[in-house]
């Protein structure tokens, strides 16, 4: 009887804790630089959650080492729901790139909900690489193996590996040129120092419309609403190619289920708002609140895919 009473008291206290949550501000760690792919939608979501919960949800950037510094911090934080992280495809890629990580991308986190997903766009500087289609780019690359450069935000970045996947599936050898961030990579692409890149929609949309860049394909399975005339990579001549860049919200392992469920419900509610969805699309993303076992299955599939790409390219970081 004493054991049953103890278990019942624990259950009741857990429920009461969840009902009181949050009683103080909640930190959402973005382990990448301000203003980027992960930061923008998080800053759009945070005030919605603040209004819904009645307590502040604030964004804290902890960039460095491809996001691993921020994720390590969250993995080692108390699992009480007051420290969350933006995870996603880069989180899984990093788990294969970095040899000495102090955390496990699955075991040391509670994965709560998807947040958003979107494409990279394969673009060329038409003055440097006068390819009007993916097939023309492939033909040019096969005619001159290693002669066409593609820019990324750094060795082992999502941009790098999306390009590496293209090389592998298209049977070409575009030469990878890593930069210290997507900004310098875009500057050199526009200047014609490099000819090709896989870039986020917000970074290229104005340049494509102005004719300074040519969009050849999007990396997602479906066309992007802001670029309706740009085919998917599969449509453009690389069947089976798919590289969706996605974001999720996670916390440390061992978070109380009631808090996880409440967070998921409120995140889902916020992401269904048409105004927020429109702002996400302006940022090159589609709101997505996939959660639970479906989210974990997707993450494991993505983990296997990017692990294979990292292994094949040898792109590891000490």
Tab-separated table of C-alpha atoms in Angstrom:
chain	number	residue	atom	x	y	z
A	1	UNK	CA	0.000	0.000	0.000
A	2	UNK	CA	2.842	2.372	0.851
A	3	UNK	CA	4.442	1.697	-2.548
A	4	UNK	CA	1.146	2.322	-4.358
A	5	UNK	CA	0.616	5.532	-2.426
A	6	UNK	CA	4.150	6.673	-3.289
A	7	UNK	CA	3.647	5.969	-7.015
A	8	UNK	CA	0.282	7.770	-6.941
A	9	UNK	CA	1.839	10.790	-5.233
A	10	UNK	CA	4.574	10.912	-7.902
A	11	UNK	CA	1.974	10.800	-10.682
A	12	UNK	CA	-0.088	13.539	-9.069
A	13	UNK	CA	2.942	15.759	-8.481
A	14	UNK	CA	4.035	15.240	-12.104
A	15	UNK	CA	0.591	16.269	-13.359
A	16	UNK	CA	0.544	19.307	-11.099
A	17	UNK	CA	4.040	20.244	-12.313
A	18	UNK	CA	2.872	20.056	-15.921
A	19	UNK	CA	-0.216	22.166	-15.154
A	20	UNK	CA	2.003	24.831	-13.568
A	21	UNK	CA	4.453	24.775	-16.480
A	22	UNK	CA	5.894	27.165	-17.323
A	23	UNK	CA	6.283	29.183	-14.143
A	24	UNK	CA	9.282	31.120	-15.500
A	25	UNK	CA	10.758	32.039	-18.901
A	26	UNK	CA	11.670	29.256	-21.328
A	27	UNK	CA	14.880	29.439	-23.324
A	28	UNK	CA	14.992	28.171	-26.933
A	29	UNK	CA	18.601	27.648	-27.967
A	30	UNK	CA	19.398	28.230	-31.637
A	31	UNK	CA	22.877	26.727	-32.043
A	32	UNK	CA	23.561	28.704	-35.212
A	33	UNK	CA	24.080	32.371	-36.061
A	34	UNK	CA	21.302	35.004	-35.877
A	35	UNK	CA	19.283	35.636	-39.018
A	36	UNK	CA	19.811	32.252	-40.611
A	37	UNK	CA	17.736	29.253	-41.649
A	38	UNK	CA	17.152	28.111	-38.056
A	39	UNK	CA	16.995	31.482	-36.353
A	40	UNK	CA	14.290	33.253	-38.360
A	41	UNK	CA	11.395	30.791	-37.874
A	42	UNK	CA	12.297	30.370	-34.204
A	43	UNK	CA	11.987	34.108	-33.649
A	44	UNK	CA	8.626	34.041	-35.412
A	45	UNK	CA	7.381	31.177	-33.226
A	46	UNK	CA	8.671	32.338	-29.818
A	47	UNK	CA	6.259	35.276	-29.305
A	48	UNK	CA	3.313	33.037	-30.275
A	49	UNK	CA	4.284	30.539	-27.608
A	50	UNK	CA	4.766	33.364	-25.097
A	51	UNK	CA	1.220	34.551	-25.746
A	52	UNK	CA	-0.258	31.040	-25.584
A	53	UNK	CA	1.530	29.977	-22.404
A	54	UNK	CA	1.448	33.336	-20.649
A	55	UNK	CA	5.201	33.156	-19.962
A	56	UNK	CA	8.105	34.368	-22.050
A	57	UNK	CA	9.736	32.049	-24.575
A	58	UNK	CA	13.002	33.684	-25.631
A	59	UNK	CA	15.632	32.820	-28.232
A	60	UNK	CA	19.295	32.451	-27.308
A	61	UNK	CA	21.910	31.959	-30.036
A	62	UNK	CA	24.825	29.680	-29.124
A	63	UNK	CA	26.653	29.217	-32.446
A	64	UNK	CA	29.888	27.387	-33.038
A	65	UNK	CA	31.297	24.085	-34.316
A	66	UNK	CA	28.415	23.505	-36.710
A	67	UNK	CA	25.820	23.789	-33.954
A	68	UNK	CA	27.374	21.168	-31.694
A	69	UNK	CA	28.248	23.655	-28.927
A	70	UNK	CA	24.609	24.658	-28.500
A	71	UNK	CA	23.304	21.101	-28.713
A	72	UNK	CA	25.836	19.910	-26.155
A	73	UNK	CA	24.667	22.664	-23.791
A	74	UNK	CA	21.023	21.615	-24.138
A	75	UNK	CA	21.799	17.905	-23.804
A	76	UNK	CA	23.427	18.626	-20.432
A	77	UNK	CA	20.634	20.959	-19.197
A	78	UNK	CA	17.972	19.867	-16.683
A	79	UNK	CA	15.095	18.060	-18.455
A	80	UNK	CA	12.465	20.340	-16.938
A	81	UNK	CA	11.174	22.005	-20.102
A	82	UNK	CA	12.888	25.337	-19.493
A	83	UNK	CA	15.715	24.770	-21.984
A	84	UNK	CA	14.778	23.704	-25.503
A	85	UNK	CA	16.778	23.527	-28.725
A	86	UNK	CA	16.241	23.878	-32.427
A	87	UNK	CA	17.422	20.646	-33.992
A	88	UNK	CA	16.867	19.193	-37.461
A	89	UNK	CA	18.814	17.941	-40.447
A	90	UNK	CA	22.002	19.802	-39.445
A	91	UNK	CA	21.781	18.226	-35.975
A	92	UNK	CA	21.840	14.751	-37.531
A	93	UNK	CA	24.533	15.632	-40.071
A	94	UNK	CA	26.760	16.929	-37.264
A	95	UNK	CA	26.462	13.657	-35.385
A	96	UNK	CA	28.267	11.962	-38.288
A	97	UNK	CA	30.741	14.757	-39.049
A	98	UNK	CA	32.224	15.338	-35.597
A	99	UNK	CA	34.263	12.475	-34.187
A	100	UNK	CA	34.365	13.566	-30.555
A	101	UNK	CA	30.808	14.623	-29.716
A	102	UNK	CA	29.858	14.426	-26.044
A	103	UNK	CA	26.202	13.660	-26.787
A	104	UNK	CA	24.063	11.255	-28.821
A	105	UNK	CA	21.700	12.936	-31.296
A	106	UNK	CA	18.860	10.599	-30.284
A	107	UNK	CA	19.498	9.219	-26.793
A	108	UNK	CA	20.395	12.554	-25.170
A	109	UNK	CA	17.371	14.486	-26.467
A	110	UNK	CA	13.593	14.498	-26.208
A	111	UNK	CA	12.414	15.209	-29.744
A	112	UNK	CA	9.128	17.107	-29.411
A	113	UNK	CA	7.952	18.399	-32.765
A	114	UNK	CA	8.915	19.259	-36.285
A	115	UNK	CA	8.942	23.026	-36.853
A	116	UNK	CA	9.442	23.673	-40.560
A	117	UNK	CA	10.953	22.357	-43.750
A	118	UNK	CA	12.020	23.787	-47.060
A	119	UNK	CA	14.258	23.437	-50.094
A	120	UNK	CA	17.650	24.464	-51.166
A	121	UNK	CA	17.744	25.785	-54.716
A	122	UNK	CA	20.402	24.741	-57.219
A	123	UNK	CA	21.476	28.039	-58.775
A	124	UNK	CA	24.160	29.081	-61.229
A	125	UNK	CA	25.711	32.398	-62.115
A	126	UNK	CA	24.760	32.432	-65.829
A	127	UNK	CA	27.846	34.476	-66.746
A	128	UNK	CA	30.142	31.901	-65.118
A	129	UNK	CA	28.220	28.696	-65.900
A	130	UNK	CA	25.785	29.224	-68.799
A	131	UNK	CA	23.633	26.180	-68.052
A	132	UNK	CA	19.896	26.636	-68.583
A	133	UNK	CA	18.913	23.321	-66.985
A	134	UNK	CA	20.167	20.598	-64.670
A	135	UNK	CA	20.832	18.344	-67.656
A	136	UNK	CA	23.006	21.041	-69.238
A	137	UNK	CA	24.909	21.476	-65.960
A	138	UNK	CA	25.479	17.722	-65.727
A	139	UNK	CA	26.707	17.615	-69.327
A	140	UNK	CA	29.121	20.494	-68.702
A	141	UNK	CA	30.382	18.900	-65.488
A	142	UNK	CA	30.976	15.558	-67.205
A	143	UNK	CA	32.834	17.275	-70.026
A	144	UNK	CA	35.186	18.957	-67.530
A	145	UNK	CA	35.377	16.899	-64.314
A	146	UNK	CA	36.310	19.052	-61.313
A	147	UNK	CA	36.389	22.285	-63.334
A	148	UNK	CA	33.072	23.714	-62.110
A	149	UNK	CA	33.083	25.024	-58.534
A	150	UNK	CA	30.159	25.030	-56.139
A	151	UNK	CA	30.131	27.230	-53.039
A	152	UNK	CA	28.920	26.267	-49.565
A	153	UNK	CA	28.835	27.840	-46.115
A	154	UNK	CA	31.596	25.502	-44.922
A	155	UNK	CA	33.080	22.030	-45.008
A	156	UNK	CA	30.494	19.578	-43.694
A	157	UNK	CA	27.649	22.108	-43.827
A	158	UNK	CA	24.210	21.203	-45.146
A	159	UNK	CA	25.031	23.116	-48.335
A	160	UNK	CA	28.178	21.038	-48.769
A	161	UNK	CA	26.412	17.713	-48.291
A	162	UNK	CA	23.428	18.614	-50.468
A	163	UNK	CA	25.975	19.262	-53.207
A	164	UNK	CA	27.851	16.056	-52.406
A	165	UNK	CA	24.587	14.126	-52.743
A	166	UNK	CA	24.066	15.767	-56.151
A	167	UNK	CA	27.578	14.766	-57.250
A	168	UNK	CA	26.938	11.187	-56.214
A	169	UNK	CA	23.499	10.808	-57.779
A	170	UNK	CA	24.243	12.758	-60.977
A	171	UNK	CA	27.611	11.073	-61.495
A	172	UNK	CA	29.563	14.345	-61.704
A	173	UNK	CA	32.485	16.024	-59.929
A	174	UNK	CA	31.526	19.572	-59.076
A	175	UNK	CA	34.425	20.988	-57.041
A	176	UNK	CA	33.423	21.969	-53.506
A	177	UNK	CA	34.610	25.416	-52.332
A	178	UNK	CA	33.841	25.980	-48.620
A	179	UNK	CA	33.356	29.488	-47.210
A	180	UNK	CA	33.014	30.810	-43.677
A	181	UNK	CA	29.262	31.260	-43.869
A	182	UNK	CA	26.546	31.482	-46.499
A	183	UNK	CA	27.005	35.265	-46.886
A	184	UNK	CA	30.563	35.138	-48.287
A	185	UNK	CA	29.596	32.154	-50.444
A	186	UNK	CA	26.733	34.127	-51.991
A	187	UNK	CA	28.957	37.174	-52.549
A	188	UNK	CA	31.468	35.163	-54.551
A	189	UNK	CA	28.692	33.408	-56.482
A	190	UNK	CA	27.241	36.766	-57.525
A	191	UNK	CA	30.722	38.056	-58.356
A	192	UNK	CA	31.383	35.039	-60.590
A	193	UNK	CA	34.271	33.715	-58.516
A	194	UNK	CA	32.334	30.432	-58.314
A	195	UNK	CA	29.589	29.266	-60.638
A	196	UNK	CA	27.197	27.084	-58.669
A	197	UNK	CA	25.600	26.826	-55.238
A	198	UNK	CA	22.760	25.191	-53.350
A	199	UNK	CA	21.198	28.068	-51.433
A	200	UNK	CA	18.142	28.879	-49.341
A	201	UNK	CA	15.114	30.461	-51.012
A	202	UNK	CA	15.341	33.860	-49.218
A	203	UNK	CA	19.002	34.226	-50.235
A	204	UNK	CA	18.392	33.719	-53.943
A	205	UNK	CA	14.814	34.792	-54.678
A	206	UNK	CA	15.561	38.441	-55.454
A	207	UNK	CA	18.711	37.551	-57.402
A	208	UNK	CA	16.815	35.021	-59.536
A	209	UNK	CA	14.006	37.476	-60.261
A	210	UNK	CA	16.574	40.117	-61.232
A	211	UNK	CA	18.333	37.690	-63.582
A	212	UNK	CA	21.631	37.682	-61.701
A	213	UNK	CA	21.230	33.977	-60.864
A	214	UNK	CA	19.508	31.153	-62.728
A	215	UNK	CA	17.497	28.663	-60.658
A	216	UNK	CA	17.782	25.162	-62.132
A	217	UNK	CA	15.960	23.032	-59.544
A	218	UNK	CA	14.718	22.785	-55.975
A	219	UNK	CA	15.932	19.958	-53.753
A	220	UNK	CA	12.534	19.018	-52.279
A	221	UNK	CA	10.107	16.409	-53.699
A	222	UNK	CA	7.612	19.170	-54.556
A	223	UNK	CA	8.048	22.508	-56.304
A	224	UNK	CA	8.298	25.598	-54.131
A	225	UNK	CA	5.377	28.033	-54.111
A	226	UNK	CA	7.574	31.109	-54.701
A	227	UNK	CA	9.359	29.433	-57.639
A	228	UNK	CA	6.528	27.634	-59.436
A	229	UNK	CA	8.382	27.355	-62.752
A	230	UNK	CA	11.505	25.799	-61.214
A	231	UNK	CA	11.388	21.978	-61.381
A	232	UNK	CA	12.300	19.559	-58.640
A	233	UNK	CA	15.641	17.823	-59.000
A	234	UNK	CA	13.849	14.594	-59.890
A	235	UNK	CA	11.843	16.361	-62.606
A	236	UNK	CA	15.008	18.025	-63.886
A	237	UNK	CA	16.915	14.807	-64.521
A	238	UNK	CA	18.183	13.329	-61.235
A	239	UNK	CA	15.534	10.750	-60.299
A	240	UNK	CA	15.297	9.882	-56.618
A	241	UNK	CA	17.153	13.008	-55.476
A	242	UNK	CA	15.600	14.549	-52.362
A	243	UNK	CA	17.229	16.822	-49.801
A	244	UNK	CA	14.708	18.578	-47.596
A	245	UNK	CA	16.162	20.947	-45.038
A	246	UNK	CA	14.083	20.728	-41.892
A	247	UNK	CA	13.955	22.055	-38.348
A	248	UNK	CA	12.583	20.500	-35.174
A	249	UNK	CA	12.213	21.413	-31.509
A	250	UNK	CA	13.806	19.239	-28.853
A	251	UNK	CA	14.796	19.247	-25.213
A	252	UNK	CA	17.125	17.205	-23.005
A	253	UNK	CA	16.406	13.499	-22.606
A	254	UNK	CA	13.979	12.574	-19.834
A	255	UNK	CA	11.517	15.461	-20.061
A	256	UNK	CA	8.163	14.744	-18.309
A	257	UNK	CA	5.636	13.355	-20.804
A	258	UNK	CA	2.923	15.796	-19.703
A	259	UNK	CA	5.160	18.765	-20.476
A	260	UNK	CA	6.176	17.264	-23.813
A	261	UNK	CA	2.535	16.736	-24.733
A	262	UNK	CA	1.587	20.272	-23.745
A	263	UNK	CA	4.487	21.761	-25.673
A	264	UNK	CA	3.569	19.726	-28.727
A	265	UNK	CA	-0.080	20.820	-28.524
A	266	UNK	CA	0.812	24.513	-28.243
A	267	UNK	CA	3.464	24.350	-30.987
A	268	UNK	CA	0.926	22.677	-33.273
A	269	UNK	CA	-1.640	25.363	-32.455
A	270	UNK	CA	0.827	28.150	-33.259
A	271	UNK	CA	1.929	26.559	-36.531
A	272	UNK	CA	-1.667	26.293	-37.771
A	273	UNK	CA	-2.053	30.084	-37.730
A	274	UNK	CA	-2.318	31.329	-41.357
A	275	UNK	CA	-0.366	34.507	-40.624
A	276	UNK	CA	2.550	32.563	-39.144
A	277	UNK	CA	2.458	30.114	-42.043
A	278	UNK	CA	2.684	33.017	-44.506
A	279	UNK	CA	5.693	34.464	-42.650
A	280	UNK	CA	7.376	31.071	-42.701
A	281	UNK	CA	6.896	30.868	-46.478
A	282	UNK	CA	8.476	34.309	-46.821
A	283	UNK	CA	11.479	32.797	-45.018
A	284	UNK	CA	11.608	29.908	-47.497
A	285	UNK	CA	9.966	27.377	-45.182
A	286	UNK	CA	6.726	25.465	-44.754
A	287	UNK	CA	5.339	25.066	-41.223
A	288	UNK	CA	5.253	21.421	-40.106
A	289	UNK	CA	4.143	20.022	-36.733
A	290	UNK	CA	4.860	16.321	-37.210
A	291	UNK	CA	5.539	14.726	-33.825
A	292	UNK	CA	5.694	11.513	-31.832
A	293	UNK	CA	6.690	8.229	-33.453
A	294	UNK	CA	6.217	9.648	-36.949
A	295	UNK	CA	8.848	12.297	-36.254
A	296	UNK	CA	11.282	9.734	-34.846
A	297	UNK	CA	10.837	7.436	-37.838
A	298	UNK	CA	11.547	10.323	-40.193
A	299	UNK	CA	14.611	11.350	-38.186
A	300	UNK	CA	16.051	7.822	-38.282
A	301	UNK	CA	15.541	7.690	-42.054
A	302	UNK	CA	17.273	11.043	-42.471
A	303	UNK	CA	20.056	9.984	-40.111
A	304	UNK	CA	20.814	6.925	-42.244
A	305	UNK	CA	20.756	8.953	-45.468
A	306	UNK	CA	23.101	11.710	-44.336
A	307	UNK	CA	25.355	9.256	-42.520
A	308	UNK	CA	25.871	7.502	-45.843
A	309	UNK	CA	26.637	10.804	-47.613
A	310	UNK	CA	29.185	11.781	-44.943
A	311	UNK	CA	30.842	8.364	-45.181
A	312	UNK	CA	31.027	8.477	-48.972
A	313	UNK	CA	32.469	12.010	-49.046
A	314	UNK	CA	34.817	11.490	-46.087
A	315	UNK	CA	33.716	14.846	-44.682
A	316	UNK	CA	34.533	14.357	-41.001
A	317	UNK	CA	35.635	16.971	-38.468
A	318	UNK	CA	37.816	16.283	-35.453
